Tab-separated table of C-alpha atoms in Angstrom:
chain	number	residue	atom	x	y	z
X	1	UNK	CA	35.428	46.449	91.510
X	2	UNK	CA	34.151	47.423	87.989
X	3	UNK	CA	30.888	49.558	87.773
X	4	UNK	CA	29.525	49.599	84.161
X	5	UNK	CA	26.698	50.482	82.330
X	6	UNK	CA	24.668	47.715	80.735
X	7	UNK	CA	22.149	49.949	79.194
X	8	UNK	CA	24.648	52.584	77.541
X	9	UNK	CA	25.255	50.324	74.805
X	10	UNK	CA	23.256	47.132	75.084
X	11	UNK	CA	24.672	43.660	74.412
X	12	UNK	CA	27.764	45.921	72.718
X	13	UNK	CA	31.116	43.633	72.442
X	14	UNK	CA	32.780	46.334	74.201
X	15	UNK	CA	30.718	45.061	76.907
X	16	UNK	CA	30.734	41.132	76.499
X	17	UNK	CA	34.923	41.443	76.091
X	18	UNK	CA	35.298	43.935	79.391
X	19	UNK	CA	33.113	41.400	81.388
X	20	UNK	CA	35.025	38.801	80.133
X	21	UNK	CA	38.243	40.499	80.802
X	22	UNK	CA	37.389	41.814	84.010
X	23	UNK	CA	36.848	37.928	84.808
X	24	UNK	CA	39.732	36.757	83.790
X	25	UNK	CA	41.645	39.343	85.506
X	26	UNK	CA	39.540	37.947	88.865
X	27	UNK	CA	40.443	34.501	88.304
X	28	UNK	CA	44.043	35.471	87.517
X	29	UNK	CA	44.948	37.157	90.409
X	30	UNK	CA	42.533	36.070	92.908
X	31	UNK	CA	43.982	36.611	96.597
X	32	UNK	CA	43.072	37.369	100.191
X	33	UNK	CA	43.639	41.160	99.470
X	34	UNK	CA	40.809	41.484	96.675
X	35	UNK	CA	37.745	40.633	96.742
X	36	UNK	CA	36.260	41.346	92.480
X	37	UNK	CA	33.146	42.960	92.244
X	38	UNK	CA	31.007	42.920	88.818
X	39	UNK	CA	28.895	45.712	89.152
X	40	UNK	CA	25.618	46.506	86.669
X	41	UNK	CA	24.861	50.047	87.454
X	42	UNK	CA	21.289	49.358	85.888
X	43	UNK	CA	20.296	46.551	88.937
X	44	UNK	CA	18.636	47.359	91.899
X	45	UNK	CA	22.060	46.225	93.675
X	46	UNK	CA	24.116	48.223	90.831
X	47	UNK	CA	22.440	51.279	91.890
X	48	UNK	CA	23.176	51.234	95.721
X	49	UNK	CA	26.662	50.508	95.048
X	50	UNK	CA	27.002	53.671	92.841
X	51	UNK	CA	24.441	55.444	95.391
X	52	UNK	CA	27.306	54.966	97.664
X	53	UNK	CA	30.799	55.301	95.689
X	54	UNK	CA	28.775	58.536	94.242
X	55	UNK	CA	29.268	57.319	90.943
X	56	UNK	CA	27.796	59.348	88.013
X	57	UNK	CA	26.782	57.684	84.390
X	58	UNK	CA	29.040	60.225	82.913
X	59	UNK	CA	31.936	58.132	84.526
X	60	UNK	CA	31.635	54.630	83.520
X	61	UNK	CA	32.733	52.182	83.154
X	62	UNK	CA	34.529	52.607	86.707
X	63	UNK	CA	37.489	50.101	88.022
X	64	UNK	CA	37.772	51.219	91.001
X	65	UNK	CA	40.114	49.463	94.267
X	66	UNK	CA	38.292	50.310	97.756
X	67	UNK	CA	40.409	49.702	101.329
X	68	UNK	CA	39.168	50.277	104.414
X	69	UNK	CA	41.592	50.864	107.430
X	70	UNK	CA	41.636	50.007	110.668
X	71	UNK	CA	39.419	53.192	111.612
X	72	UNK	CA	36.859	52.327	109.053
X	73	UNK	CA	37.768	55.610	106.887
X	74	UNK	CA	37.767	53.734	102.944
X	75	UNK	CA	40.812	54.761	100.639
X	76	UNK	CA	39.731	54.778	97.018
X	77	UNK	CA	42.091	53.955	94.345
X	78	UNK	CA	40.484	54.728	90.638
X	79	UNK	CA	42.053	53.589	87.206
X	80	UNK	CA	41.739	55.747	84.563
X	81	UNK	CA	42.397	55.806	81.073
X	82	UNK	CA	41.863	52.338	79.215
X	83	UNK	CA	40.401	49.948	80.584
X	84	UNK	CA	41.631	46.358	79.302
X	85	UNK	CA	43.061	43.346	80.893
X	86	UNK	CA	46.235	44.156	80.918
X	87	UNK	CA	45.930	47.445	82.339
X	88	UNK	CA	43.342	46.270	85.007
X	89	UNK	CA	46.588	44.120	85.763
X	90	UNK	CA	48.900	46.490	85.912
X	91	UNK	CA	46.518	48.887	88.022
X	92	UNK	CA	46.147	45.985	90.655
X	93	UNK	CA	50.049	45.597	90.391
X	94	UNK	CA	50.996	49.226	91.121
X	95	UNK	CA	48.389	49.455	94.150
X	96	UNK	CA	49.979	46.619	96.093
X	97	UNK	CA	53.408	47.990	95.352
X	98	UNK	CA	51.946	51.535	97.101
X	99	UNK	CA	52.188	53.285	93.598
X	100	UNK	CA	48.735	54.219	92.851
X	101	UNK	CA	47.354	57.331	93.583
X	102	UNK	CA	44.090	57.975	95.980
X	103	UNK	CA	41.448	58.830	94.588
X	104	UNK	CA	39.364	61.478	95.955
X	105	UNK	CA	35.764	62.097	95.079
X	106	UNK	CA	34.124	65.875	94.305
X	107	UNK	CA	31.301	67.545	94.122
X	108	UNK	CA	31.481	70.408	91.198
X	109	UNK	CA	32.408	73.478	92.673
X	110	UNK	CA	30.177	76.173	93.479
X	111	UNK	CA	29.473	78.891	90.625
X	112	UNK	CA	28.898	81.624	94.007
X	113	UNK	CA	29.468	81.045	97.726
X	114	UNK	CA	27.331	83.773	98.518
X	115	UNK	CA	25.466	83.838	102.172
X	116	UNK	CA	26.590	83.211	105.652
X	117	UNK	CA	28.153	79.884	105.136
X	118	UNK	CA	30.157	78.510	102.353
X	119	UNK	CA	29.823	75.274	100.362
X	120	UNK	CA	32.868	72.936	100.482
X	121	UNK	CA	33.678	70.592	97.932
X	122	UNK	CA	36.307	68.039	97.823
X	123	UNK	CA	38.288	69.931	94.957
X	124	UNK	CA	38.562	73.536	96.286
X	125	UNK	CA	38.651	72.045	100.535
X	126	UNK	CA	42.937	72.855	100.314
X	127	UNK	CA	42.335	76.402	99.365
X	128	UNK	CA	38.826	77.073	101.027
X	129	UNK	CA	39.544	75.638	104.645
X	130	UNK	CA	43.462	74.766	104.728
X	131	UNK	CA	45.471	77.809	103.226
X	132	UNK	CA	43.009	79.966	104.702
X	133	UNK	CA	44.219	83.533	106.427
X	134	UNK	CA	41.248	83.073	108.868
X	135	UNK	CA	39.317	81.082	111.303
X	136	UNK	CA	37.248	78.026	109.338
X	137	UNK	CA	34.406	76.639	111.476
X	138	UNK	CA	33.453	73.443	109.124
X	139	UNK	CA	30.376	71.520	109.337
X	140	UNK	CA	30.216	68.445	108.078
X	141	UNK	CA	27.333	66.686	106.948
X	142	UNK	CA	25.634	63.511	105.155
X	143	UNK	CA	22.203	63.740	102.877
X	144	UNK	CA	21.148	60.380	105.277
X	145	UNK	CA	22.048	61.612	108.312
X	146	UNK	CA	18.686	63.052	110.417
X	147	UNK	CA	20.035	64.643	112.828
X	148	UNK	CA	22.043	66.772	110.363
X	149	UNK	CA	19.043	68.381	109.436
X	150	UNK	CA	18.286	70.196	112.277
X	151	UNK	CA	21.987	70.680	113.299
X	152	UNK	CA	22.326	73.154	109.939
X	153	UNK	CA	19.679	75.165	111.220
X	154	UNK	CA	21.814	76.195	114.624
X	155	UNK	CA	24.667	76.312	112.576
X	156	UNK	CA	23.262	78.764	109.874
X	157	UNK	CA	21.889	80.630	112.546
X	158	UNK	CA	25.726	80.880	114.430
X	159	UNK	CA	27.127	81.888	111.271
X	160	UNK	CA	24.575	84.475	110.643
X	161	UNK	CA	24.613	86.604	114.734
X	162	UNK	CA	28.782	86.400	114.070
X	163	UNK	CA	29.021	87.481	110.496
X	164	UNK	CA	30.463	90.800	112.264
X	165	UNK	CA	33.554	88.443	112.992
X	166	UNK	CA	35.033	88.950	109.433
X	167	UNK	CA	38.166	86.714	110.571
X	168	UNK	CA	35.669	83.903	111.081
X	169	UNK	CA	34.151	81.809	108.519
X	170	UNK	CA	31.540	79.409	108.580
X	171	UNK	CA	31.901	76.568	105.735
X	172	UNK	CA	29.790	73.139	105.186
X	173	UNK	CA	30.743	69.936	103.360
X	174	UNK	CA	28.792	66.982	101.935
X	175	UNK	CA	30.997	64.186	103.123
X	176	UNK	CA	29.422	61.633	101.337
X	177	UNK	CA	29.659	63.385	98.411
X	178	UNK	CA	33.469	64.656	99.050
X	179	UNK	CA	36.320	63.064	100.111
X	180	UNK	CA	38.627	65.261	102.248
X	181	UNK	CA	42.300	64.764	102.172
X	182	UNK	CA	43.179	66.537	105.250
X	183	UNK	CA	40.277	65.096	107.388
X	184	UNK	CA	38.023	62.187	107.386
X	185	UNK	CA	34.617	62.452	109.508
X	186	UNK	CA	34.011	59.483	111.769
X	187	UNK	CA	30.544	60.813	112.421
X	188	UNK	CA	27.684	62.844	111.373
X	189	UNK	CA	26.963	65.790	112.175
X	190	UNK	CA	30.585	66.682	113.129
X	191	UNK	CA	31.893	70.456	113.531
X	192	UNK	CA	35.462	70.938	112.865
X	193	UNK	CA	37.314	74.357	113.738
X	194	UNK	CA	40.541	74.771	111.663
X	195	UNK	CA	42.616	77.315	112.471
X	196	UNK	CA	44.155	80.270	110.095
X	197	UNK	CA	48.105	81.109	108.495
């Protein structure tokens, strides 16, 4: 899949000659593997798909492999550097040969975790939650999800009558806006406990 941005730099030839290239690369190496996405961030379709992959403007153009296993959980693979036939090529190469790396999506990081339960993003979830001395209740949650909107209220309320319990922490995560490596939700709202070192 490539996500670009029409709009950035209208009618550009950077544009026309990545389209084309991206197209090329399609017809190329088309197989029962890949399926090749042209994605205009700008259209209504565009936008879901980047709604989705949480992909920011500030990123594009994105070419971006997606697999989904057989429990549904999606492994991203994300090229980065140039972006050209030939290394579209090469990025498609290394994937089916099991060489390129997963990517792994992130919110920024908190400037202050203050409060009864800490925010979780996908960059700091190793040191937060996994190579934690104590206790990690985690609460995962999606922006979509209804239910998850009452659920945080019992949960912030949990965290709050056991702050005594200094050994205990009570984190949340976005998961559609953070992959995990550790741990992949299958549902929303799902609590997680994670024992400490």
């Amino acid at each position: 899949m490539c996500i670009r941005d029409s709009f950035r730099n209208p009618g550009a030839d950077e544009s026309k000659k990545l389209d084309a290239e991206f197209k090329e690369v399609a017809s190329e190496l088309k197989a029962k593997d890949l399926v090749f996405m042209l994605v205009d961030i700008n259209s209504e379709w565009g936008t879901r798909i980047a709604d989705h992959f949480v992909i920011e403007d500030s990123n594009l153009p994105v070419f971006e492999i997606t697999k989904t296993d057989d429990d549904g959980i999606a492994h991203r693979f994300r090229h980065t550097g140039k972006l050209n036939k030939q290394e579209m090529k090469q990025f498609i190469e290394n994937w089916r040969q099991g060489k390129a790396e997963r990517f792994y999506k992130s919110e920024p990081e908190p400037d202050s975790n203050d409060g009864p339960v800490y925010k979780v993003v996908g960059s700091n979830f190793q040191k937060l939650v996994i190579d934690n001395d104590d206790d990690v209740l985690l609460y995962y949650h999606a922006p979509w999800c209804k239910r998850c909107k009452t659920v945080v209220k019992t949960f912030e309320k949990l965290a709050d009558s056991l702050s005594e319990f200094k050994k205990l922490k009570f984190m949340e995560v976005d998961g559609h806006k953070n992959d995990l490596k550790e741990y992949d939700a299958q549902d929303y709202p799902e609590v997680k406990m994670y024992r400490g070192k």
